[in-house]
XYZ file of C-alpha atoms in Angstrom:
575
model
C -3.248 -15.812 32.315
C -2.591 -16.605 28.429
C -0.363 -13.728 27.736
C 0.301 -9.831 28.483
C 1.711 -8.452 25.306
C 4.099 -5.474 25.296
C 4.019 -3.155 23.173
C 7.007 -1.409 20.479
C 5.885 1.993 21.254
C 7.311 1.392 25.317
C 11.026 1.242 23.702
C 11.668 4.433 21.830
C 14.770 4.357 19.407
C 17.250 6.689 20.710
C 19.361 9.329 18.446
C 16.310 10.646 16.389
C 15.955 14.394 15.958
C 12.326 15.846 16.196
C 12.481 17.836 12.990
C 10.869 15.289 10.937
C 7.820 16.013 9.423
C 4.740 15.729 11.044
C 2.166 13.510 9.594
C -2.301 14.071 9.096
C -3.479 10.874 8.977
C -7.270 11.411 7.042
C -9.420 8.444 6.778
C -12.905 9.103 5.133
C -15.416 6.001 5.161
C -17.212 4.516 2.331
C -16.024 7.457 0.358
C -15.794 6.170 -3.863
C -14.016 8.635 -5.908
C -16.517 11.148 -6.043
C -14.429 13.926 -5.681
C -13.729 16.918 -8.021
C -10.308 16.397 -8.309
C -11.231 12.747 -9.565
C -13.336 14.295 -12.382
C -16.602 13.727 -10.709
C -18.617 16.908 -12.410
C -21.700 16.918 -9.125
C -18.873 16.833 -6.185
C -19.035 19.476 -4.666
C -15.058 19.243 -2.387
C -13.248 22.377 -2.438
C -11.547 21.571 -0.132
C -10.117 18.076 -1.183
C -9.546 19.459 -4.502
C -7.352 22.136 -2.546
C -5.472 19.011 -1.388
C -4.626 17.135 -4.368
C -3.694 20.914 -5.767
C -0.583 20.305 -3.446
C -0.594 16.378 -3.461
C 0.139 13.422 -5.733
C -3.399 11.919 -7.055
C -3.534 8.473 -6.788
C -5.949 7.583 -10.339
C -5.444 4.028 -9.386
C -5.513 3.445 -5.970
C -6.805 -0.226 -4.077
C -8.254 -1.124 -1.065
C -7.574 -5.143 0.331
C -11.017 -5.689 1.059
C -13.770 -3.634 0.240
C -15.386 -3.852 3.671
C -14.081 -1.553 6.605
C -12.693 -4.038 9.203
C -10.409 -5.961 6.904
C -9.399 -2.729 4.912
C -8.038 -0.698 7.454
C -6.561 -3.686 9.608
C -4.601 -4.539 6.521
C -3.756 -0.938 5.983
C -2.971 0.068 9.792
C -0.616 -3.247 10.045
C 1.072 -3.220 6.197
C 0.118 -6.826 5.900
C -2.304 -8.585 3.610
C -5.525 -10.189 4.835
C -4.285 -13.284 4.679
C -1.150 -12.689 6.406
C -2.982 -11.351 9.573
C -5.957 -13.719 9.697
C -8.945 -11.153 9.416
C -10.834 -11.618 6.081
C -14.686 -9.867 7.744
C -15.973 -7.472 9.967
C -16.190 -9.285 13.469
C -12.908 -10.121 14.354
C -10.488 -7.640 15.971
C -6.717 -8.099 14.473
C -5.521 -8.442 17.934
C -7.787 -11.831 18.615
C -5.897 -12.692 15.209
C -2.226 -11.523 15.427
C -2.134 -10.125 19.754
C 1.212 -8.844 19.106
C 1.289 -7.101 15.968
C 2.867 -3.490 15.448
C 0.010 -0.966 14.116
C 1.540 1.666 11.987
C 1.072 4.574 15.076
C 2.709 2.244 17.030
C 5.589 2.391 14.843
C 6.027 5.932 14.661
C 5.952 6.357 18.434
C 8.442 4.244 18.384
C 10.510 6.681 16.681
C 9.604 9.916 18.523
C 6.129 10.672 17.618
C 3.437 11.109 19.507
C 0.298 9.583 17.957
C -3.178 10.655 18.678
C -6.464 9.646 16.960
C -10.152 10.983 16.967
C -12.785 9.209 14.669
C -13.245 6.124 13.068
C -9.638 4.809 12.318
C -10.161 1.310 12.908
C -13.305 -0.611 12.907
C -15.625 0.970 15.275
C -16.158 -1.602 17.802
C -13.041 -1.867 18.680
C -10.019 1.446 18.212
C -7.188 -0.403 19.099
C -6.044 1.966 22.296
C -2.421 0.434 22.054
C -1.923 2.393 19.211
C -2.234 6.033 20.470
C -0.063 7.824 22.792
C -3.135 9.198 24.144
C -6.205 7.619 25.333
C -9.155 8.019 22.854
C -11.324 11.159 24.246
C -15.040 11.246 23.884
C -17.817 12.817 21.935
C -19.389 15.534 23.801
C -23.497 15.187 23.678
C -25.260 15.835 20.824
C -28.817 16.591 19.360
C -30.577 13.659 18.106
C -30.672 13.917 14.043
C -33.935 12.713 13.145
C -37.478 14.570 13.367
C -40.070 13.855 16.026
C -41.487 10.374 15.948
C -38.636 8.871 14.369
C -37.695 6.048 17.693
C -42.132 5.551 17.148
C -41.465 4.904 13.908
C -38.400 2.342 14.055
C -40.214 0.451 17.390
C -43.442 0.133 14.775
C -41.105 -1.373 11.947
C -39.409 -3.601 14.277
C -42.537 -5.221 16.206
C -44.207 -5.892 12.012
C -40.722 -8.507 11.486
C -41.029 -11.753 11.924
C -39.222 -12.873 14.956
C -36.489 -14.639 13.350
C -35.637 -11.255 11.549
C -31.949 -10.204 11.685
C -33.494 -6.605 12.146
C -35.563 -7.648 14.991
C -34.156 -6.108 17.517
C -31.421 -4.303 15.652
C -33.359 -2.205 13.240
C -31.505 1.502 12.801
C -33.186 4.473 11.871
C -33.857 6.700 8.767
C -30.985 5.913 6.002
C -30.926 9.660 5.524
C -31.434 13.003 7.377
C -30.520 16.451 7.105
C -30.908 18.178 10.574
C -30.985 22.302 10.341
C -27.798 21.996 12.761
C -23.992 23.603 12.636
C -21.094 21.391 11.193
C -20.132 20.773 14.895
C -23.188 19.844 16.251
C -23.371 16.529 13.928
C -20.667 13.854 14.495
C -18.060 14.822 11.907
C -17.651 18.365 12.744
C -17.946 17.538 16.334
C -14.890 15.219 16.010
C -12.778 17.577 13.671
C -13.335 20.425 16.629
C -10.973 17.948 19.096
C -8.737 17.355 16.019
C -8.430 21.160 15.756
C -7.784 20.923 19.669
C -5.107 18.654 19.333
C -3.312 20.029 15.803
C -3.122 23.262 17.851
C -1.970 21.777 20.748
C 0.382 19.148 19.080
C 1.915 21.272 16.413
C 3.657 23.879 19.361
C 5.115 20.408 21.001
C 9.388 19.768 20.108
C 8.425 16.228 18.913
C 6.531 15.396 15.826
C 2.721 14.122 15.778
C 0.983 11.732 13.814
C -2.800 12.440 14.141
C -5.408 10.653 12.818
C -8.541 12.421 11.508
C -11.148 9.683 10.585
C -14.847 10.644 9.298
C -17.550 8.378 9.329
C -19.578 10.296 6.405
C -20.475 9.384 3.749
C -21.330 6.008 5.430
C -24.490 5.590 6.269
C -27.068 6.937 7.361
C -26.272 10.143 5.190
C -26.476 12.329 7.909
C -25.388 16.012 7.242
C -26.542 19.673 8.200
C -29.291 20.799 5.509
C -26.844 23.432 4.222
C -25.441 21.084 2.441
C -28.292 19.074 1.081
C -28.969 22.351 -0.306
C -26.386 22.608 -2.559
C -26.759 19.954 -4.626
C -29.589 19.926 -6.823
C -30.975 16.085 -7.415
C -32.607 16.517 -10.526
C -29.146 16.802 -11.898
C -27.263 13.773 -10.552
C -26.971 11.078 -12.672
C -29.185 8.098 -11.400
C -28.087 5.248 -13.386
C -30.325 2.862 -15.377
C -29.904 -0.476 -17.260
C -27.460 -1.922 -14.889
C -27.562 -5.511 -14.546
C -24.562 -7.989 -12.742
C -21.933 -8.898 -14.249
C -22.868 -11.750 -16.751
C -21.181 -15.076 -16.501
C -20.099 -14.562 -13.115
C -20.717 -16.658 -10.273
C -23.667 -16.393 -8.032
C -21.375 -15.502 -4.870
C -19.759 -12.727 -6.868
C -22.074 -10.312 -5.681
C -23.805 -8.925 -2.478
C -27.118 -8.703 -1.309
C -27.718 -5.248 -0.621
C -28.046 -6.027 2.682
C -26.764 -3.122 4.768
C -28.720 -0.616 3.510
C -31.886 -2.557 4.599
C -30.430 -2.215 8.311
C -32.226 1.105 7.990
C -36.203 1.348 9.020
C -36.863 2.787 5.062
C -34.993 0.805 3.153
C -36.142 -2.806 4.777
C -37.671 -4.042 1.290
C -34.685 -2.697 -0.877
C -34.346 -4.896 -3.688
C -31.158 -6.984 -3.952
C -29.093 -7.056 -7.200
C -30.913 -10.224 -8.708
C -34.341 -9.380 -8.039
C -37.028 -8.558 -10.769
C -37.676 -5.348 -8.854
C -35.456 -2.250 -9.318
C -35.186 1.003 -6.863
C -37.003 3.327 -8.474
C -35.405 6.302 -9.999
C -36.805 9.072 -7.402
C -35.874 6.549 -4.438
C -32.453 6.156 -6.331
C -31.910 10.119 -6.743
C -32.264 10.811 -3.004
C -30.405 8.486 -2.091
C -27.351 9.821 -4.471
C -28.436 13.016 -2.607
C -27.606 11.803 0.490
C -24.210 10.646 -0.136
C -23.399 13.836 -2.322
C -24.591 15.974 0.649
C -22.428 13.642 2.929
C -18.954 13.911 0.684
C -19.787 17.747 0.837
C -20.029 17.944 4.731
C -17.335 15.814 5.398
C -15.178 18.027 2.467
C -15.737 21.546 4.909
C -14.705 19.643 7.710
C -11.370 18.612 5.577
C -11.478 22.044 4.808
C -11.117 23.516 8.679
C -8.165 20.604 9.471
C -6.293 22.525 6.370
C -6.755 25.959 7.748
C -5.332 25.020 10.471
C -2.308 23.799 9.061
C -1.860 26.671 7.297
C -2.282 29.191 10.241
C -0.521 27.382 12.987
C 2.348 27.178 10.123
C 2.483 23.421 10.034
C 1.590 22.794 6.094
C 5.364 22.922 5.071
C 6.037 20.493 7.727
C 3.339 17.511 7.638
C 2.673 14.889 5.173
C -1.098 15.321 4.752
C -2.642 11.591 3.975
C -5.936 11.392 2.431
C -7.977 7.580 2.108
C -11.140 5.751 1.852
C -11.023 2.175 3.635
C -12.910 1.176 -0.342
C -15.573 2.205 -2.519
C -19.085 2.299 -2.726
C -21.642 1.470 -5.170
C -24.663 4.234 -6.114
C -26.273 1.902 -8.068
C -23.871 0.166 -10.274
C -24.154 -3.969 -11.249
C -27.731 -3.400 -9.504
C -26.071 -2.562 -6.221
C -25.993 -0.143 -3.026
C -22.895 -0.905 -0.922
C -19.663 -2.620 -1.624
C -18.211 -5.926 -0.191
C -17.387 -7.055 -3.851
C -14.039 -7.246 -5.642
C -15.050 -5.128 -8.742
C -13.662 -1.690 -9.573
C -16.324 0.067 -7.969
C -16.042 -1.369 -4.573
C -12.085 -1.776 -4.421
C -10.914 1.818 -6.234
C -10.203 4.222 -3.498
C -9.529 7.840 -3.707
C -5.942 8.263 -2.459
C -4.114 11.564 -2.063
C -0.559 12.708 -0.289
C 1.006 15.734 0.411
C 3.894 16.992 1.924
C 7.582 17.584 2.297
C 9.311 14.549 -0.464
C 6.172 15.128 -2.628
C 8.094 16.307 -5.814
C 5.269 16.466 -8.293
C 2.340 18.215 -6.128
C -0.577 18.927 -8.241
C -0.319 15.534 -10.492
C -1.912 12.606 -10.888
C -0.715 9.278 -11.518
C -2.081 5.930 -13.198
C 0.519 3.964 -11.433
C -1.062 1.255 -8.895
C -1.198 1.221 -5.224
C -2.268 -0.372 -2.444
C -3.727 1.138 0.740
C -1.391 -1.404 2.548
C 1.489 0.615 0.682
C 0.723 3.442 2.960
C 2.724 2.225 5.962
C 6.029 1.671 4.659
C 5.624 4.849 2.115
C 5.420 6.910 5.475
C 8.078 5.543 7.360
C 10.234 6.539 3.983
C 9.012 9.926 3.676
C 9.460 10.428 7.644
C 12.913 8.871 6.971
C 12.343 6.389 9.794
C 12.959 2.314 9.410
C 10.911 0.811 7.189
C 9.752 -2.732 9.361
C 10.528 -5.700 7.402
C 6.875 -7.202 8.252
C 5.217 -5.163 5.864
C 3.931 -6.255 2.981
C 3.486 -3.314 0.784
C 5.922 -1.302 -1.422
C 6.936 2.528 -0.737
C 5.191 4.719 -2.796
C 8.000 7.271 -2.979
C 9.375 6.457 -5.828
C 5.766 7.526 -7.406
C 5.423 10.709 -5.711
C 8.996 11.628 -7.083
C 7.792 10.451 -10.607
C 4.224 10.142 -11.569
C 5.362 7.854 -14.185
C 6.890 5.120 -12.174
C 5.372 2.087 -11.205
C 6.059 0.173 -8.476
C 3.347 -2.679 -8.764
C 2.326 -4.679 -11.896
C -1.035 -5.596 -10.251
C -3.045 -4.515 -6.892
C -4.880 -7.464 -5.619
C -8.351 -7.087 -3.250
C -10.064 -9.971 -2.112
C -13.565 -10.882 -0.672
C -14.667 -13.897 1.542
C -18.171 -14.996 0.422
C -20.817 -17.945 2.021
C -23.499 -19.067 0.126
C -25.346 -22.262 0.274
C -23.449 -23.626 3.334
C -20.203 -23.436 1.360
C -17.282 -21.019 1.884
C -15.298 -19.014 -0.937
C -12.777 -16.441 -0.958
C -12.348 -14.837 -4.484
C -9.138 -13.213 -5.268
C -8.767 -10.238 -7.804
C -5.688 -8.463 -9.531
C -5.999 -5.570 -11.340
C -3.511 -4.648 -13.871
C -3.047 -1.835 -16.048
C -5.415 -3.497 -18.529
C -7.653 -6.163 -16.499
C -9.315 -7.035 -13.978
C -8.607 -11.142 -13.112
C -10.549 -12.637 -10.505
C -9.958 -16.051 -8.779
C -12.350 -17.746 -6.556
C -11.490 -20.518 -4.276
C -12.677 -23.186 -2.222
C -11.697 -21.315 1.145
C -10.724 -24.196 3.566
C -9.160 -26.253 0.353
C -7.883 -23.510 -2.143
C -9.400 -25.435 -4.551
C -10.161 -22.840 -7.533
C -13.908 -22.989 -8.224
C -14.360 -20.363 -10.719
C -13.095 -17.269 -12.500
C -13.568 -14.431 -13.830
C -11.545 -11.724 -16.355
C -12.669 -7.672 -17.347
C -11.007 -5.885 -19.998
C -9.999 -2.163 -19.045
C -8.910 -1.391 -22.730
C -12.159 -1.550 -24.002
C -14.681 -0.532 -20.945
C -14.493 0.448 -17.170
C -17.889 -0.897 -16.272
C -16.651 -4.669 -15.876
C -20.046 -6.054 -17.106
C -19.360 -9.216 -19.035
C -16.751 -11.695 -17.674
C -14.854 -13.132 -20.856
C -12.693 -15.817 -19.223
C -13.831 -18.280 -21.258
C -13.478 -16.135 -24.693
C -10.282 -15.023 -24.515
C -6.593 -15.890 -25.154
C -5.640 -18.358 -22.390
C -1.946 -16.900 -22.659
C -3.800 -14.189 -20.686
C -5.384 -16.229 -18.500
C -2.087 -17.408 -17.877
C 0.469 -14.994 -17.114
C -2.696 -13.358 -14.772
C -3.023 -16.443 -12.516
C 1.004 -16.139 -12.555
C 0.997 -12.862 -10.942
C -1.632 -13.206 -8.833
C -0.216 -16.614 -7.582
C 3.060 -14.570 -6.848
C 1.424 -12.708 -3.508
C -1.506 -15.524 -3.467
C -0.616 -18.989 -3.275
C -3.596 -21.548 -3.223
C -3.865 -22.563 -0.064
C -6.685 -23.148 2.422
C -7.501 -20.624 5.272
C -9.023 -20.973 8.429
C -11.677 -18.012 9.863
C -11.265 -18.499 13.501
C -8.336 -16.642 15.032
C -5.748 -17.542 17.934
C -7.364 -16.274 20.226
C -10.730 -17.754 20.840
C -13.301 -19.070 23.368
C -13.208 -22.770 23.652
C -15.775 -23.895 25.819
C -15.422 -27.172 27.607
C -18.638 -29.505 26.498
C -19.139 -30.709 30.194
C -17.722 -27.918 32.264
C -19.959 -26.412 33.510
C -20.068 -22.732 34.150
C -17.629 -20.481 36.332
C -16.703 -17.095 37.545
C -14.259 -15.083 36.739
C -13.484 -11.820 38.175
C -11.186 -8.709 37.447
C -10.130 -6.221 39.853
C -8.165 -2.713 38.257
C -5.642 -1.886 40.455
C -4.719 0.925 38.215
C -4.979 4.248 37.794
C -6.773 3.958 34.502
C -10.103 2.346 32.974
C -9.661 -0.980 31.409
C -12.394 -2.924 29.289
C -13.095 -6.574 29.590
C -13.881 -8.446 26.514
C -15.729 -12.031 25.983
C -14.396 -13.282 23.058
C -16.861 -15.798 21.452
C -15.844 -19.347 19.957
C -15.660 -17.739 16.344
C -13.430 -15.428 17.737
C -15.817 -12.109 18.170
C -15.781 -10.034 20.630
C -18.685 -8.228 22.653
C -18.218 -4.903 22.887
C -17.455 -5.280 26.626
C -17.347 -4.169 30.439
C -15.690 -1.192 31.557
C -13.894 -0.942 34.907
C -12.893 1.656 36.419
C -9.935 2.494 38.409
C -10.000 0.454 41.818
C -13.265 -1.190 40.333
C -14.046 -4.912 40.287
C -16.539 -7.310 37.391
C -17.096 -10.583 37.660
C -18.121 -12.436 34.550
C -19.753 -15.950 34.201
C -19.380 -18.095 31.010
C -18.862 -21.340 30.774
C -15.159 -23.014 31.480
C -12.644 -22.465 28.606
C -14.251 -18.957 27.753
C -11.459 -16.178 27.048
C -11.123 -12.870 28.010
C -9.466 -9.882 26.438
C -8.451 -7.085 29.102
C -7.695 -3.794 27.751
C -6.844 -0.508 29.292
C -8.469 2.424 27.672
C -4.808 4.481 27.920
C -3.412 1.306 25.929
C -0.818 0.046 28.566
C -2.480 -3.040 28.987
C -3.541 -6.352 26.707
C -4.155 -9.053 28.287
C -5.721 -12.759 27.604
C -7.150 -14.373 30.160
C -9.336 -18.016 30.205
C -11.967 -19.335 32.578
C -10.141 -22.247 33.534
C -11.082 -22.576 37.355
C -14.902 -22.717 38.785
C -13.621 -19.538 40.418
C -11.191 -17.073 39.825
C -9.771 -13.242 40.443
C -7.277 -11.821 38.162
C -5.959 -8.637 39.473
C -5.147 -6.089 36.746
C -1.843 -4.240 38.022
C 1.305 -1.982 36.444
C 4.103 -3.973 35.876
């Protein structure tokens, strides 16, 4: 065995009284700031715009990377990207840092007891050493598409060419709107066990911290036909004329690429092509993730109510986030994975006892990795000196402090066999990007957008103005970001021996719970595993030097295990 890794949450600190506040934990995916409260005049979010009524509104808010993995692994640990070695969607931040200390895991370390429902983490892989409680399932539900629909996707896949990323991975219909009840698509489904477990939590003497997290409006834009209906497309504002961002590198944006995961959309144009969406095409789609924003909004709506009735709202710090934005056209573009304004502004609200300015908004910048030590502050509980980020308090005391001169978001980029990792601060009047060589640090290019004078970031003028600007931007952003060269692969990793040969290895759970066996590939992904049950037994053959991960789902267990024998049983057991 590699390791077994322990985890903070075991050791509770003695001496602290349960009357601290309770904390709602809402993550909402892919969700831009298309919310009322943020201005936007075709959102239709009551029920968010209830929230920031009692909340400090976040105007300027920043994601780390503007793709989900990354984003919430830097959020859920406090540490930047490159801190914790995962820059991209594969790898799991326990392959990267095994023993790291999650943000639920620091609360139960202090008394709470931390349960999660939804998309919190990556999907893949929900990180069951966070939660106090093993993660429960979705009951069954009805399929969302019409008739035909699996015909359809089996007729699209067979037409690709066989060396086709789709081939055999081709998803269905980017949009649908099933005549179905809130709780009969995923969201509302998942809210009813969050309801469950507010209930159920809120009577208990110690405080929770539950985590809510929706996977609308990602795609597909799935949501009951209620509320399709009540947005009326003619009237949203499909945008024309865009173009990318002139003078900036080739690698600076993306290709459009997930949205043509889904059987309609496999010809979607990319940003650089001659070929535009057209406007109709465009308008349902902004339908879509209107509807989407909407359905997830009611289901905000319900977690609220319940608050209120169970007489918990005076007691819990109510956390609303997006992992990043999401472009609906702008710079050409459908998705994010960029660092421009569009992809890395998040919506960001809090509520909640310490809140001292409910109801206002603030232009002072934040980071979503800011959220972990702002909660341990507000919970008055240790703030860990591994974080990165910077409390947020003093902001939700004062709307007019500032606790950051810039936010910085990054993106890792490969085109042409080479590697990059561009680097961007925003300040209070720019936007400064830095691109690198990623294994060197080398800079290769930049790029610099002037908020004074438009929001749109359309024309990079690095080259046209002052270089005293230049300047004192590359000093700040060199402050948190030193030029240095970074390596992908994590520390945990398969290594397979060239002339090995194959073996077995075999795990036998001698406990009481499920655990999940992982092959984690040479890059350092894993598969999405082999369950076990209780008493079970799996035996997996790879060639020597592959590595295992062994997880239990009630998150008691992490182990690392290698194929380092022709044959081998590792027995899973309590300590």
């Amino acid at each position: 065995m590699v390791a077994a890794f322990a985890f903070v949450a075991c050791c509770q600190v003695p001496g602290y009284s349960a009357t601290r506040p309770n904390v709602l934990f809402i993550a909402v995916d892919d969700l831009r700031p298309s919310i009322g409260c943020y201005g936007d005049t075709q959102a239709i979010t009551p029920n968010m715009d209830r929230l920031a009524s009692r909340s400090v509104l976040f105007n300027r808010a920043y994601c780390q990377v503007a793709v989900c993995n990354p984003s919430r692994a830097s959020l859920m640990t406090g540490m930047r990207p490159d801190k914790l070695g995962v820059w991209t969607l594969p790898i799991h931040f326990r392959e990267a840092m095994p023993d790291v200390v999650t943000m639920p895991q620091w609360f139960r370390k202090f008394g709470y007891t931390a349960v999660s429902h939804g998309k919190i983490y990556h999907n893949p892989t929900p990180d069951p050493q966070s939660w106090s409680e093993p993660i429960r399932d979705l009951p069954p539900l009805p399929y969302v598409y019409p008739e035909g629909t699996r015909s359809q996707i089996k007729k699209a896949q067979d037409a690709l060419p066989d060396n086709d990323w789709r081939k055999n991975n081709l998803r269905g219909p980017s949009t649908a709107s099933p005549n179905l009840a809130d709780d009969q698509v995923l969201d509302g489904a998942r809210t009813n066990m969050a309801i469950e477990d507010l209930r159920r939590l809120g009577k208990q003497d110690d405080p929770f911290f539950l985590a809510m997290g929706y996977i609308r409006p990602h795609l597909a834009w799935v949501a009951p036909k209620k509320y399709w209906d009540m947005h009326d497309p003619a009237k949203l504002p499909v945008l024309g004329e865009q173009h990318t961002p002139t003078d900036a590198p080739a690698y600076s944006m993306h290709n459009n690429s997930e949205l043509t995961h889904y059987v309609d959309l496999i010809k979607l144009p990319r940003p650089w092509d001659d070929r535009d969406v057209d406007t109709e095409h465009a308008r349902h789609l902004m339908h879509g993730y209107y509807a989407c924003v909407s359905y997830v909004d009611a289901q905000i709506g319900r977690l609220l109510d319940v608050l209120d009735e169970e007489g918990l709202a005076d007691n819990t710090i109510v956390v609303l986030w997006s992992d990043h934005g999401w472009k609906l056209g702008e710079h050409r573009g459908w998705g994010k994975m960029t660092n421009y304004e569009i992809d890395a502004r998040v919506p960001l609200l809090i509520a909640g006892p310490g809140v001292d300015r409910a109801g206002e908004k603030t232009e002072g910048l934040a980071e979503l990795l800011d959220l972990f030590p702002t909660l341990c502050e507000m919970a008055n509980i240790e703030v860990p000196d591994f974080v990165d980020g910077a409390s947020l308090v003093p902001i939700l005391q004062n709307v007019d402090a500032q606790v950051h001169d810039g936010a910085v978001n990054q993106y890792y980029r490969r085109l042409n066999g080479n590697q990059y990792m561009g680097y961007s601060i925003r300040t209070n009047d720019y936007r400064f990007v830095e691109w690198r060589d990623f294994s060197t640090g080398e800079v290769t290019v930049k790029e610099l957008y002037d908020h004074r004078t438009e929001h749109s970031e359309t024309v990079n003028i690095v080259d046209s103005v002052d270089a005293g600007v230049v300047n004192e931007l590359t000093a700040l952003l060199l402050e948190s970001h030193p030029r240095k060269g970074l390596v992908m692969r994590p520390k945990i990793h398969s290594a397979p021996q060239a002339n090995g040969g194959q073996g077995e290895l075999s795990f036998e759970n001698k406990t009481d719970t499920p655990i999940r066996v992982h092959l984690v590939a040479p890059s350092g992904k894993r598969d999405r595993g082999r369950k076990v049950a209780p008493q079970g037994e799996v035996t997996m053959k790879q060639k020597m030097g592959s590595v295992y991960v062994v997880e239990s789902l009630d998150g008691t267990i992490h182990e690392i295990h290698p194929l380092s024998k022709p044959v081998e049983t590792v027995v899973i057991e309590r300590d």
